[in-house]
Amino acid sequence: MTIENTKILLVDDHQILIDGIKNMLEEKGFIIVNKAYDTLSALEFLEKYPVEIIITDISMPGEDGIELIKKVKKLYPEIKIIVLSMHEEKGIVQDAIQLGVNGYILKNITQQQLLRAIQRVKEDKFYISEEIAHILVENIHDKTDTRLLSKRELEILKLIAREYSNKHIAETLFISERTVETHRKNIFRKTNTHTVVGLIKYAIENKLI
């Protein structure tokens, strides 16, 4: 699926940042339909013009990005939203994901990572930066009433989120690689997921984090 000519609305109150992103994306063939500096102006624009993807910050004057996400998902559920923010607090990330954002990335990402995020979201996939994945998975705990994952499986899950190989996990936990592979398969089977991102979404939806 090509991502060129994708119509994007940028929402951020930092003009230098938003101008830089606009110039970079336009060089790659994207159509930046507008720049908005707050939630109100973004919503006013959406009343008149079609957009495929919104890239928004969280902290803005007036109503913040969380309020923008709520309203866009209610009024324009077909529009995909990527959060691009410095906020990496677990609570804020959880709120955004629960509201239905399609991606959450930090402002320290590279140009290629931003393009990858847009590509994944354009393909109807969910995308979060590695740092966010690590933060969320580090906070996963096993609820005593669900007993979904064993203590060992939770330990391995956290290391998977750090992109440890099976060998590295085995060395860290003093177990065999075969045991690690068995636990890995069990984790994905129990949660009916296939990726770390899928695990995180499952954990949030089931209040494990």
Short mmCIF file of C-alpha atoms in Angstrom, two decimals:
data_model
loop_
_atom_site.label_atom_id
_atom_site.label_comp_id
_atom_site.label_asym_id
_atom_site.label_seq_id
_atom_site.Cartn_x
_atom_site.Cartn_y
_atom_site.Cartn_z
CA MET A 1 0.00 0.00 0.00
CA THR A 2 1.43 3.36 -1.03
CA ILE A 3 1.44 6.14 1.53
CA GLU A 4 2.18 8.97 -0.89
CA ASN A 5 -0.64 11.50 -1.31
CA THR A 6 -2.01 10.60 2.12
CA LYS A 7 -3.92 13.61 3.45
CA ILE A 8 -2.58 14.56 6.88
CA LEU A 9 -3.60 17.20 9.42
CA LEU A 10 -0.85 18.28 11.83
CA VAL A 11 -1.91 19.53 15.27
CA ASP A 12 0.71 21.01 17.59
CA ASP A 13 1.20 24.39 19.26
CA HIS A 14 4.95 24.48 18.57
CA GLN A 15 5.22 26.22 15.20
CA ILE A 16 8.88 25.43 14.53
CA LEU A 17 8.28 21.73 15.13
CA ILE A 18 5.11 21.55 13.08
CA ASP A 19 6.73 23.44 10.19
CA GLY A 20 9.67 21.04 10.20
CA ILE A 21 7.42 17.98 10.12
CA LYS A 22 5.30 19.54 7.38
CA ASN A 23 8.32 20.21 5.16
CA MET A 24 9.74 16.74 5.70
CA LEU A 25 6.48 14.95 4.95
CA GLU A 26 5.74 17.05 1.88
CA GLU A 27 9.17 16.14 0.51
CA LYS A 28 8.13 12.49 0.87
CA GLY A 29 4.94 13.03 -1.13
CA PHE A 30 2.39 13.48 1.63
CA ILE A 31 -0.35 16.08 1.37
CA ILE A 32 -0.39 18.26 4.48
CA VAL A 33 -3.89 19.67 4.22
CA ASN A 34 -3.44 22.05 7.14
CA LYS A 35 -1.62 22.90 10.36
CA ALA A 36 -3.63 23.52 13.52
CA TYR A 37 -2.26 24.88 16.76
CA ASP A 38 -5.07 23.77 19.08
CA THR A 39 -8.03 21.42 19.33
CA LEU A 40 -10.65 24.03 18.42
CA SER A 41 -9.02 25.05 15.15
CA ALA A 42 -8.44 21.40 14.25
CA LEU A 43 -12.12 20.57 14.74
CA GLU A 44 -13.21 23.62 12.76
CA PHE A 45 -11.02 22.51 9.87
CA LEU A 46 -12.38 18.96 9.95
CA GLU A 47 -15.92 20.27 9.52
CA LYS A 48 -15.00 21.42 6.01
CA TYR A 49 -12.17 19.28 4.69
CA PRO A 50 -11.49 15.52 4.50
CA VAL A 51 -8.44 14.09 6.26
CA GLU A 52 -7.05 10.55 6.42
CA ILE A 53 -4.60 10.85 9.30
CA ILE A 54 -4.19 13.32 12.16
CA ILE A 55 -0.80 13.65 13.84
CA THR A 56 -1.33 15.44 17.14
CA ASP A 57 0.45 16.43 20.31
CA ILE A 58 -1.10 15.97 23.76
CA SER A 59 -0.20 19.26 25.45
CA MET A 60 -1.86 22.23 23.77
CA PRO A 61 -3.58 25.43 24.92
CA GLY A 62 -7.27 25.07 25.71
CA GLU A 63 -8.56 21.55 25.24
CA ASP A 64 -5.67 19.11 25.08
CA GLY A 65 -4.93 16.32 22.64
CA ILE A 66 -6.90 13.79 24.68
CA GLU A 67 -10.04 15.88 24.16
CA LEU A 68 -9.26 16.14 20.46
CA ILE A 69 -8.94 12.36 20.24
CA LYS A 70 -12.28 11.85 22.01
CA LYS A 71 -14.12 14.21 19.69
CA VAL A 72 -12.51 13.04 16.46
CA LYS A 73 -13.17 9.37 17.25
CA LYS A 74 -16.81 10.22 17.98
CA LEU A 75 -17.42 12.52 15.00
CA TYR A 76 -15.04 11.05 12.42
CA PRO A 77 -14.31 7.42 13.37
CA GLU A 78 -12.77 6.75 9.97
CA ILE A 79 -9.91 9.19 10.62
CA LYS A 80 -6.75 7.60 11.97
CA ILE A 81 -4.85 9.36 14.76
CA ILE A 82 -1.16 9.23 15.62
CA VAL A 83 -0.02 10.89 18.84
CA LEU A 84 3.39 12.55 18.52
CA SER A 85 4.32 13.79 21.97
CA MET A 86 6.97 14.12 24.64
CA HIS A 87 4.53 12.60 27.14
CA GLU A 88 5.55 9.07 28.06
CA GLU A 89 3.59 8.80 31.32
CA LYS A 90 1.77 5.48 31.52
CA GLY A 91 -1.58 7.06 32.40
CA ILE A 92 -1.60 9.40 29.42
CA VAL A 93 -0.53 6.66 27.01
CA GLN A 94 -3.21 4.33 28.38
CA ASP A 95 -5.90 7.00 28.00
CA ALA A 96 -4.93 7.65 24.39
CA ILE A 97 -4.85 3.96 23.48
CA GLN A 98 -8.17 3.26 25.21
CA LEU A 99 -9.72 6.13 23.26
CA GLY A 100 -8.72 4.42 20.05
CA VAL A 101 -5.59 6.14 18.73
CA ASN A 102 -3.87 4.23 15.96
CA GLY A 103 -0.35 5.11 17.00
CA TYR A 104 1.65 6.68 19.82
CA ILE A 105 5.21 7.86 19.25
CA LEU A 106 7.64 10.15 21.03
CA LYS A 107 9.10 13.33 19.58
CA ASN A 108 12.65 11.98 19.83
CA ILE A 109 12.03 9.48 17.02
CA THR A 110 13.90 9.59 13.73
CA GLN A 111 12.44 10.58 10.38
CA GLN A 112 12.37 6.95 9.31
CA GLN A 113 10.48 5.93 12.44
CA LEU A 114 7.84 8.58 11.79
CA LEU A 115 7.44 7.37 8.22
CA ARG A 116 7.16 3.79 9.46
CA ALA A 117 4.47 4.82 11.94
CA ILE A 118 2.45 6.49 9.18
CA GLN A 119 2.89 3.45 6.93
CA ARG A 120 1.69 1.04 9.62
CA VAL A 121 -1.30 3.17 10.53
CA LYS A 122 -2.20 3.62 6.87
CA GLU A 123 -2.26 -0.19 6.65
CA ASP A 124 -4.82 -0.29 9.49
CA LYS A 125 -2.20 -1.49 11.96
CA PHE A 126 -1.42 -0.20 15.43
CA TYR A 127 1.98 1.37 16.06
CA ILE A 128 3.82 2.53 19.17
CA SER A 129 7.46 3.48 19.58
CA GLU A 130 9.79 1.07 21.35
CA GLU A 131 10.14 3.34 24.39
CA ILE A 132 6.38 3.38 24.90
CA ALA A 133 6.18 -0.40 24.53
CA HIS A 134 8.86 -0.81 27.19
CA ILE A 135 7.16 1.59 29.60
CA LEU A 136 3.82 -0.17 29.33
CA VAL A 137 5.13 -3.71 29.52
CA GLU A 138 7.29 -2.85 32.54
CA ASN A 139 4.06 -2.08 34.38
CA ILE A 140 2.26 -5.30 33.52
CA HIS A 141 1.34 -7.25 36.60
CA ASP A 142 -0.51 -10.48 37.12
CA LYS A 143 -3.95 -9.88 38.62
CA THR A 144 -4.63 -12.50 41.27
CA ASP A 145 -8.19 -12.96 40.07
CA THR A 146 -7.22 -13.70 36.47
CA ARG A 147 -3.94 -15.61 36.89
CA LEU A 148 -3.46 -15.14 33.18
CA LEU A 149 0.33 -15.26 33.14
CA SER A 150 2.70 -16.93 35.54
CA LYS A 151 5.40 -14.96 37.33
CA ARG A 152 8.01 -16.42 34.98
CA GLU A 153 5.94 -15.55 31.91
CA LEU A 154 5.65 -11.95 33.10
CA GLU A 155 9.42 -11.79 33.55
CA ILE A 156 9.93 -13.07 30.02
CA LEU A 157 7.29 -10.72 28.62
CA LYS A 158 9.18 -7.71 29.99
CA LEU A 159 12.40 -8.92 28.40
CA ILE A 160 10.66 -9.53 25.08
CA ALA A 161 9.53 -5.90 25.17
CA ARG A 162 13.18 -4.89 25.54
CA GLU A 163 13.86 -6.88 22.36
CA TYR A 164 15.97 -9.47 24.13
CA SER A 165 16.68 -12.55 22.03
CA ASN A 166 15.76 -15.98 23.37
CA LYS A 167 19.44 -16.55 24.11
CA HIS A 168 19.74 -13.28 26.04
CA ILE A 169 16.57 -14.03 28.00
CA ALA A 170 17.86 -17.50 28.84
CA GLU A 171 21.17 -16.08 30.08
CA THR A 172 19.42 -13.38 32.11
CA LEU A 173 17.01 -15.77 33.83
CA PHE A 174 19.40 -18.76 34.00
CA ILE A 175 17.11 -21.06 32.03
CA SER A 176 17.46 -22.87 28.70
CA GLU A 177 16.58 -21.33 25.35
CA ARG A 178 14.06 -24.12 24.80
CA THR A 179 12.31 -23.14 28.03
CA VAL A 180 12.23 -19.52 26.91
CA GLU A 181 10.69 -20.49 23.59
CA THR A 182 8.03 -22.54 25.35
CA HIS A 183 7.14 -19.64 27.64
CA ARG A 184 7.07 -17.25 24.69
CA LYS A 185 4.61 -19.45 22.81
CA ASN A 186 2.44 -19.79 25.92
CA ILE A 187 2.34 -16.01 26.44
CA PHE A 188 1.09 -15.35 22.93
CA ARG A 189 -1.30 -18.31 23.06
CA LYS A 190 -2.85 -17.24 26.36
CA THR A 191 -3.35 -13.67 25.20
CA ASN A 192 -4.31 -14.62 21.64
CA THR A 193 -1.78 -12.13 20.27
CA HIS A 194 1.19 -12.31 17.93
CA THR A 195 3.30 -9.23 18.66
CA VAL A 196 4.47 -7.15 21.62
CA VAL A 197 2.14 -4.36 20.52
CA GLY A 198 -0.73 -6.83 20.53
CA LEU A 199 0.24 -7.92 24.03
CA ILE A 200 0.20 -4.33 25.24
CA LYS A 201 -3.24 -3.65 23.78
CA TYR A 202 -4.50 -6.86 25.37
CA ALA A 203 -3.01 -5.90 28.74
CA ILE A 204 -4.62 -2.46 28.67
CA GLU A 205 -8.01 -3.79 27.63
CA ASN A 206 -7.88 -6.39 30.40
CA LYS A 207 -6.54 -3.93 33.00
CA LEU A 208 -3.29 -5.81 33.50
CA ILE A 209 -1.36 -2.54 33.39
#
